[in-house]
Amino acid sequence: MERMTGSYVLWLTLASCILTLASTEQQGECSAHLAAARVTYPCQNYTRLDDPSRSTENTERAKNCDKDLRGWFRFVGQGGVRMPDFCVPAYRCLTDAPLWLNGTHPVLGDGTVTRKACAHWSGNCCYWSTEVQVKACAGGYHVYRLNGSPACNLRFCTDPSTIQDRCEKACRPEEECTFVNGTWGCFCRQNLNSSDIHSWQPQLDCGAQEITVSVDRCQLEGLGFRDEVFAYLRDRNCSSSLHAGESDQMSVSSPAQAHVCGNILERNSTHAIYKNTLSLVNDVIIRDTKLSINFQCAYPLDMKVSLQTALRPIVSSVNISLGGQGEFTVRMALFRDQNYTQPHEGAAAVLSVESMLYVGAILERGDTSRFHLVMRNCYATPTEDRADPVKYFIIRNSCPNRRDSTIYVEENGVSSEGRFSVQMFMFAGNYDLVFLHCEVHLCDSISEQCQPSCPRSQVRSEAVVIDPALVLDLGPITRRGAPSLGVMNGAPGTAGFLVAWPVLLLPVFLTELF
């Protein structure tokens, strides 16, 4: 009954504080009320001392001192849960003169009693002494009000024989093994620092596909949310609830996408950052007040994250089904930079003739640890027709075109990603647009050799057979200063050229290259 009454009064004090957080003056009053509550209800407001070195069995020599140890404390852990009530030999408890309780411990109902703590030194069991207040609590433990040691080097000791493992399972860090309603069990600790609302943060899991924010049940109880709690994000459709005794925590999840569940996306040169707000309400106790906690997940920019966070990336995707191995999705996009973190966006990619075009492909769905992505045949056409007879091969039979020194294959067949770059070009024959097409293959790294073995010198390759079901298409790509897309629309223009070659080449000759 004492525990429940103390917790209820504490909750009323804390609830009053939550309602007045907006005022600095009221915050000061709130802190004063909470401080008074800690003194009045020490069984719910104490500092845990979990230090095995305080054990009376510790004979290691050291000169630790408790001169600044002031306030209500509870001893926990393997060193013991109560002070010894017998004279402790010198040089124990990792100090010179160990402090012990000269008197018996109170029992439940005795209230707060005053005892003398004695320090053993120079053959005298009470060479130094200081007053200590002790109180027995409903959970079967004691709390001590300490006023520091009377000198140095003196230290308060614990009796390891007082350790009793009364709970069947190990308690979580937020819990303690306590005797409640006639039984021992793991219950929420009463001294969780929940009054510091401004610095309190929930647990955050920033997953690749999903963001999950979780709140521990004991933390909720410390904040006064006991019977039923409702939690929601900026979009209230993303919500959760927790009823008393249901679970150890409650969670709210959101896809790692902009605008979903109210996510706000911000980007800088290195990270994509999703921001949101978790709101907690207790419909039973506080009907007009909510506790709001801002949180954010920062993702280092890579190819996948940059595509997820771009507004209108120039991207293509293909779904691939492998019998017995599942479903896979491959995406390919155009990028502005060699780090593959700035995708081209909009209706078309516009580049100057001296610019490099970066092309990245990624296996997004499926067993990405086992299957590697191989770019088998990547080629350009002057129209969006992947079967256009005018083709310029950048990668053929998994190997780069050695006749074009601007082609650089950075990654192919060694992971779930593929990357290559090539200098911007236009087709001869009065074409103003370029379209890219890439046939991909999923290689089983367990049973296949996935990394291509390419000769250093150019040899004439065998004929290419392309599976259209495995081709990704990108484009259009146009040079800066060319007529607008509304005028060109893939039709022949006025001054087409292939920058990779010093002279104009006829389309029929292009079909024979590489």
Short mmCIF file of N, CA and C in Angstrom, two decimals, residues 407-512:
data_model
loop_
_atom_site.label_atom_id
_atom_site.label_comp_id
_atom_site.label_asym_id
_atom_site.label_seq_id
_atom_site.Cartn_x
_atom_site.Cartn_y
_atom_site.Cartn_z
N ILE A 407 35.45 4.39 -71.22
CA ILE A 407 34.61 3.44 -70.50
C ILE A 407 35.39 2.88 -69.31
N TYR A 408 34.75 2.93 -68.15
CA TYR A 408 35.36 2.37 -66.94
C TYR A 408 34.29 1.57 -66.20
N VAL A 409 34.51 0.26 -66.11
CA VAL A 409 33.60 -0.61 -65.37
C VAL A 409 34.15 -0.73 -63.95
N GLU A 410 33.47 -0.11 -63.01
CA GLU A 410 33.95 -0.08 -61.63
C GLU A 410 33.59 -1.34 -60.87
N GLU A 411 32.44 -1.91 -61.18
CA GLU A 411 31.98 -3.08 -60.43
C GLU A 411 31.04 -3.89 -61.31
N ASN A 412 31.33 -5.20 -61.42
CA ASN A 412 30.49 -6.07 -62.24
C ASN A 412 30.71 -7.52 -61.81
N GLY A 413 29.65 -8.14 -61.31
CA GLY A 413 29.72 -9.54 -60.96
C GLY A 413 30.38 -9.85 -59.64
N VAL A 414 30.65 -8.85 -58.79
CA VAL A 414 31.33 -9.10 -57.52
C VAL A 414 30.44 -8.83 -56.31
N SER A 415 29.26 -8.28 -56.52
CA SER A 415 28.35 -7.98 -55.41
C SER A 415 26.94 -7.82 -55.96
N SER A 416 26.08 -7.25 -55.15
CA SER A 416 24.70 -7.01 -55.59
C SER A 416 24.57 -5.72 -56.38
N GLU A 417 25.69 -5.04 -56.65
CA GLU A 417 25.66 -3.78 -57.40
C GLU A 417 26.57 -3.86 -58.61
N GLY A 418 26.23 -3.06 -59.61
CA GLY A 418 27.07 -2.91 -60.79
C GLY A 418 27.19 -1.44 -61.14
N ARG A 419 28.39 -1.02 -61.60
CA ARG A 419 28.62 0.39 -61.92
C ARG A 419 29.56 0.50 -63.11
N PHE A 420 29.24 1.45 -63.98
CA PHE A 420 30.18 1.80 -65.04
C PHE A 420 29.98 3.26 -65.42
N SER A 421 30.98 3.83 -66.05
CA SER A 421 30.89 5.22 -66.51
C SER A 421 31.42 5.31 -67.93
N VAL A 422 30.97 6.31 -68.65
CA VAL A 422 31.38 6.54 -70.04
C VAL A 422 31.21 8.03 -70.32
N GLN A 423 32.08 8.55 -71.15
CA GLN A 423 31.97 9.97 -71.51
C GLN A 423 30.75 10.17 -72.41
N MET A 424 30.08 11.28 -72.20
CA MET A 424 28.88 11.61 -72.96
C MET A 424 29.17 11.62 -74.46
N PHE A 425 28.25 11.08 -75.25
CA PHE A 425 28.40 11.07 -76.71
C PHE A 425 27.03 11.23 -77.35
N MET A 426 27.03 11.54 -78.63
CA MET A 426 25.80 11.55 -79.44
C MET A 426 26.05 10.69 -80.67
N PHE A 427 25.00 10.20 -81.27
CA PHE A 427 25.13 9.35 -82.46
C PHE A 427 25.32 10.17 -83.71
N ALA A 428 26.12 9.65 -84.61
CA ALA A 428 26.23 10.23 -85.95
C ALA A 428 24.94 9.96 -86.70
N GLY A 429 24.66 10.79 -87.68
CA GLY A 429 23.46 10.58 -88.48
C GLY A 429 22.30 11.44 -88.03
N ASN A 430 22.62 12.61 -87.46
CA ASN A 430 21.58 13.57 -87.11
C ASN A 430 20.61 13.07 -86.03
N TYR A 431 21.16 12.45 -85.00
CA TYR A 431 20.35 12.06 -83.84
C TYR A 431 20.74 12.95 -82.66
N ASP A 432 19.75 13.34 -81.88
CA ASP A 432 20.00 14.22 -80.73
C ASP A 432 19.84 13.51 -79.39
N LEU A 433 19.34 12.28 -79.40
CA LEU A 433 19.09 11.57 -78.15
C LEU A 433 19.90 10.29 -78.07
N VAL A 434 20.15 9.87 -76.83
CA VAL A 434 20.79 8.60 -76.57
C VAL A 434 19.94 7.86 -75.53
N PHE A 435 19.73 6.57 -75.78
CA PHE A 435 19.02 5.71 -74.84
C PHE A 435 19.94 4.56 -74.46
N LEU A 436 19.94 4.20 -73.18
CA LEU A 436 20.78 3.11 -72.69
C LEU A 436 19.93 1.88 -72.40
N HIS A 437 20.48 0.72 -72.68
CA HIS A 437 19.82 -0.56 -72.41
C HIS A 437 20.85 -1.49 -71.82
N CYS A 438 20.45 -2.24 -70.80
CA CYS A 438 21.40 -3.12 -70.12
C CYS A 438 20.73 -4.45 -69.78
N GLU A 439 21.29 -5.52 -70.34
CA GLU A 439 20.82 -6.86 -69.99
C GLU A 439 21.59 -7.34 -68.77
N VAL A 440 20.87 -7.81 -67.75
CA VAL A 440 21.50 -8.23 -66.51
C VAL A 440 21.33 -9.73 -66.30
N HIS A 441 22.17 -10.26 -65.45
CA HIS A 441 22.12 -11.68 -65.11
C HIS A 441 22.36 -11.81 -63.62
N LEU A 442 21.58 -12.67 -62.95
CA LEU A 442 21.80 -12.95 -61.54
C LEU A 442 22.64 -14.21 -61.43
N CYS A 443 23.82 -14.05 -60.85
CA CYS A 443 24.79 -15.13 -60.79
C CYS A 443 24.83 -15.73 -59.39
N ASP A 444 24.69 -17.04 -59.30
CA ASP A 444 24.76 -17.74 -58.02
C ASP A 444 26.23 -17.88 -57.63
N SER A 445 26.66 -17.11 -56.64
CA SER A 445 28.08 -17.08 -56.27
C SER A 445 28.55 -18.39 -55.67
N ILE A 446 27.62 -19.26 -55.27
CA ILE A 446 28.00 -20.55 -54.70
C ILE A 446 28.40 -21.54 -55.79
N SER A 447 27.68 -21.52 -56.91
CA SER A 447 27.89 -22.53 -57.94
C SER A 447 28.47 -21.98 -59.24
N GLU A 448 28.62 -20.64 -59.35
CA GLU A 448 29.09 -20.04 -60.60
C GLU A 448 30.29 -19.14 -60.34
N GLN A 449 31.06 -18.93 -61.40
CA GLN A 449 32.10 -17.90 -61.40
C GLN A 449 31.46 -16.62 -61.90
N CYS A 450 31.28 -15.67 -61.00
CA CYS A 450 30.47 -14.49 -61.34
C CYS A 450 31.30 -13.35 -61.92
N GLN A 451 32.50 -13.16 -61.45
CA GLN A 451 33.31 -12.04 -61.93
C GLN A 451 33.83 -12.34 -63.32
N PRO A 452 33.53 -11.46 -64.29
CA PRO A 452 33.96 -11.71 -65.68
C PRO A 452 35.48 -11.74 -65.80
N SER A 453 35.96 -12.59 -66.69
CA SER A 453 37.39 -12.65 -67.01
C SER A 453 37.56 -12.02 -68.38
N CYS A 454 38.05 -10.78 -68.41
CA CYS A 454 38.10 -10.01 -69.65
C CYS A 454 39.55 -9.85 -70.12
N PRO A 455 39.79 -10.04 -71.42
CA PRO A 455 41.15 -9.84 -71.96
C PRO A 455 41.55 -8.38 -71.93
N ARG A 456 42.85 -8.12 -71.82
CA ARG A 456 43.33 -6.74 -71.79
C ARG A 456 43.25 -6.08 -73.16
N SER A 457 43.47 -6.86 -74.19
CA SER A 457 43.40 -6.31 -75.55
C SER A 457 42.08 -6.68 -76.18
N GLN A 458 41.65 -5.89 -77.13
CA GLN A 458 40.36 -6.08 -77.76
C GLN A 458 40.41 -7.23 -78.75
N VAL A 459 39.50 -8.16 -78.63
CA VAL A 459 39.34 -9.23 -79.62
C VAL A 459 37.90 -9.19 -80.09
N ARG A 460 37.70 -9.66 -81.30
CA ARG A 460 36.35 -9.62 -81.86
C ARG A 460 35.47 -10.63 -81.11
N SER A 461 34.39 -10.15 -80.59
CA SER A 461 33.54 -10.98 -79.74
C SER A 461 32.57 -11.78 -80.59
N GLU A 462 32.09 -12.84 -79.94
CA GLU A 462 31.09 -13.66 -80.61
C GLU A 462 29.76 -12.93 -80.64
N ALA A 463 28.84 -13.46 -81.40
CA ALA A 463 27.53 -12.81 -81.55
C ALA A 463 26.83 -12.74 -80.20
N VAL A 464 26.03 -11.71 -80.07
CA VAL A 464 25.32 -11.46 -78.82
C VAL A 464 23.86 -11.85 -78.96
N VAL A 465 23.37 -12.62 -78.02
CA VAL A 465 21.95 -12.96 -77.95
C VAL A 465 21.41 -12.34 -76.66
N ILE A 466 20.49 -11.42 -76.81
CA ILE A 466 19.98 -10.65 -75.66
C ILE A 466 18.57 -11.12 -75.32
N ASP A 467 18.37 -11.39 -74.03
CA ASP A 467 17.04 -11.75 -73.53
C ASP A 467 16.29 -10.47 -73.18
N PRO A 468 15.28 -10.11 -73.94
CA PRO A 468 14.58 -8.83 -73.68
C PRO A 468 13.90 -8.78 -72.31
N ALA A 469 13.62 -9.93 -71.72
CA ALA A 469 12.97 -9.94 -70.40
C ALA A 469 13.91 -9.51 -69.29
N LEU A 470 15.21 -9.46 -69.58
CA LEU A 470 16.19 -9.09 -68.57
C LEU A 470 16.87 -7.77 -68.86
N VAL A 471 16.24 -6.96 -69.69
CA VAL A 471 16.83 -5.68 -70.12
C VAL A 471 16.17 -4.52 -69.38
N LEU A 472 17.01 -3.62 -68.88
CA LEU A 472 16.54 -2.37 -68.29
C LEU A 472 16.84 -1.23 -69.26
N ASP A 473 15.92 -0.28 -69.37
CA ASP A 473 16.04 0.82 -70.32
C ASP A 473 16.12 2.15 -69.58
N LEU A 474 17.02 3.01 -70.02
CA LEU A 474 17.18 4.33 -69.42
C LEU A 474 17.27 5.39 -70.50
N GLY A 475 16.73 6.54 -70.22
CA GLY A 475 16.80 7.65 -71.15
C GLY A 475 15.51 8.45 -71.15
N PRO A 476 15.49 9.48 -71.98
CA PRO A 476 16.55 9.86 -72.92
C PRO A 476 17.68 10.65 -72.24
N ILE A 477 18.83 10.64 -72.93
CA ILE A 477 19.98 11.44 -72.55
C ILE A 477 20.28 12.38 -73.71
N THR A 478 20.47 13.65 -73.40
CA THR A 478 20.73 14.62 -74.46
C THR A 478 21.86 15.54 -74.03
N ARG A 479 22.51 16.14 -75.03
CA ARG A 479 23.60 17.06 -74.70
C ARG A 479 23.03 18.45 -74.41
N ARG A 480 23.71 19.16 -73.55
CA ARG A 480 23.30 20.51 -73.18
C ARG A 480 23.36 21.41 -74.41
N GLY A 481 22.29 22.17 -74.64
CA GLY A 481 22.22 23.06 -75.79
C GLY A 481 21.48 22.46 -76.96
N ALA A 482 21.12 21.17 -76.87
CA ALA A 482 20.36 20.55 -77.95
C ALA A 482 18.93 21.05 -77.91
N PRO A 483 18.16 20.90 -79.02
CA PRO A 483 16.76 21.31 -79.04
C PRO A 483 15.99 20.61 -77.93
N SER A 484 14.88 21.20 -77.51
CA SER A 484 14.08 20.66 -76.41
C SER A 484 13.51 19.31 -76.80
N LEU A 485 13.13 18.55 -75.78
CA LEU A 485 12.58 17.22 -76.02
C LEU A 485 11.29 17.28 -76.80
N GLY A 486 10.53 18.36 -76.61
CA GLY A 486 9.29 18.48 -77.35
C GLY A 486 9.53 18.57 -78.83
N VAL A 487 10.66 19.14 -79.24
CA VAL A 487 10.98 19.26 -80.66
C VAL A 487 11.60 17.97 -81.17
N MET A 488 12.53 17.37 -80.38
CA MET A 488 13.27 16.21 -80.85
C MET A 488 12.40 14.96 -80.82
N ASN A 489 11.95 14.61 -79.57
CA ASN A 489 11.10 13.45 -79.40
C ASN A 489 11.68 12.19 -80.02
N GLY A 490 13.00 12.07 -80.05
CA GLY A 490 13.64 10.87 -80.55
C GLY A 490 13.85 10.87 -82.05
N ALA A 491 13.47 11.94 -82.73
CA ALA A 491 13.60 11.98 -84.18
C ALA A 491 14.97 12.50 -84.56
N PRO A 492 15.43 12.29 -85.83
CA PRO A 492 16.72 12.82 -86.25
C PRO A 492 16.80 14.32 -86.08
N GLY A 493 17.98 14.80 -85.65
CA GLY A 493 18.20 16.22 -85.45
C GLY A 493 19.11 16.79 -86.51
N THR A 494 19.99 17.74 -86.10
CA THR A 494 20.78 18.45 -87.10
C THR A 494 22.26 18.14 -87.04
N ALA A 495 22.83 17.92 -85.87
CA ALA A 495 24.29 17.81 -85.79
C ALA A 495 24.70 16.73 -84.82
N GLY A 496 24.40 15.48 -85.15
CA GLY A 496 24.76 14.39 -84.27
C GLY A 496 26.22 14.04 -84.40
N PHE A 497 26.82 13.51 -83.29
CA PHE A 497 28.21 13.09 -83.33
C PHE A 497 28.48 12.14 -82.18
N LEU A 498 29.56 11.41 -82.27
CA LEU A 498 29.99 10.50 -81.23
C LEU A 498 31.31 11.00 -80.69
N VAL A 499 31.27 11.55 -79.48
CA VAL A 499 32.44 12.22 -78.95
C VAL A 499 33.59 11.24 -78.73
N ALA A 500 33.30 10.00 -78.50
CA ALA A 500 34.36 9.03 -78.23
C ALA A 500 35.24 8.79 -79.44
N TRP A 501 34.83 9.26 -80.61
CA TRP A 501 35.59 9.06 -81.84
C TRP A 501 35.89 10.40 -82.47
N PRO A 502 37.06 10.55 -83.12
CA PRO A 502 37.47 11.86 -83.63
C PRO A 502 36.77 12.26 -84.92
N VAL A 503 36.12 11.34 -85.59
CA VAL A 503 35.47 11.68 -86.86
C VAL A 503 34.04 11.20 -86.81
N LEU A 504 33.20 11.74 -87.69
CA LEU A 504 31.82 11.30 -87.76
C LEU A 504 31.76 9.89 -88.32
N LEU A 505 30.89 9.06 -87.74
CA LEU A 505 30.76 7.67 -88.17
C LEU A 505 29.35 7.43 -88.68
N LEU A 506 29.24 6.71 -89.76
CA LEU A 506 27.94 6.41 -90.32
C LEU A 506 27.23 5.39 -89.44
N PRO A 507 25.91 5.44 -89.39
CA PRO A 507 25.16 4.49 -88.56
C PRO A 507 25.47 3.05 -88.93
N VAL A 508 25.61 2.75 -90.23
CA VAL A 508 25.86 1.37 -90.63
C VAL A 508 27.20 0.89 -90.08
N PHE A 509 28.18 1.82 -89.93
CA PHE A 509 29.47 1.46 -89.38
C PHE A 509 29.38 1.22 -87.86
N LEU A 510 28.49 1.98 -87.21
CA LEU A 510 28.31 1.83 -85.77
C LEU A 510 27.82 0.44 -85.42
N THR A 511 27.01 -0.15 -86.32
CA THR A 511 26.49 -1.47 -86.02
C THR A 511 27.57 -2.53 -86.04
N GLU A 512 28.71 -2.22 -86.66
CA GLU A 512 29.79 -3.18 -86.75
C GLU A 512 30.82 -3.01 -85.64
#
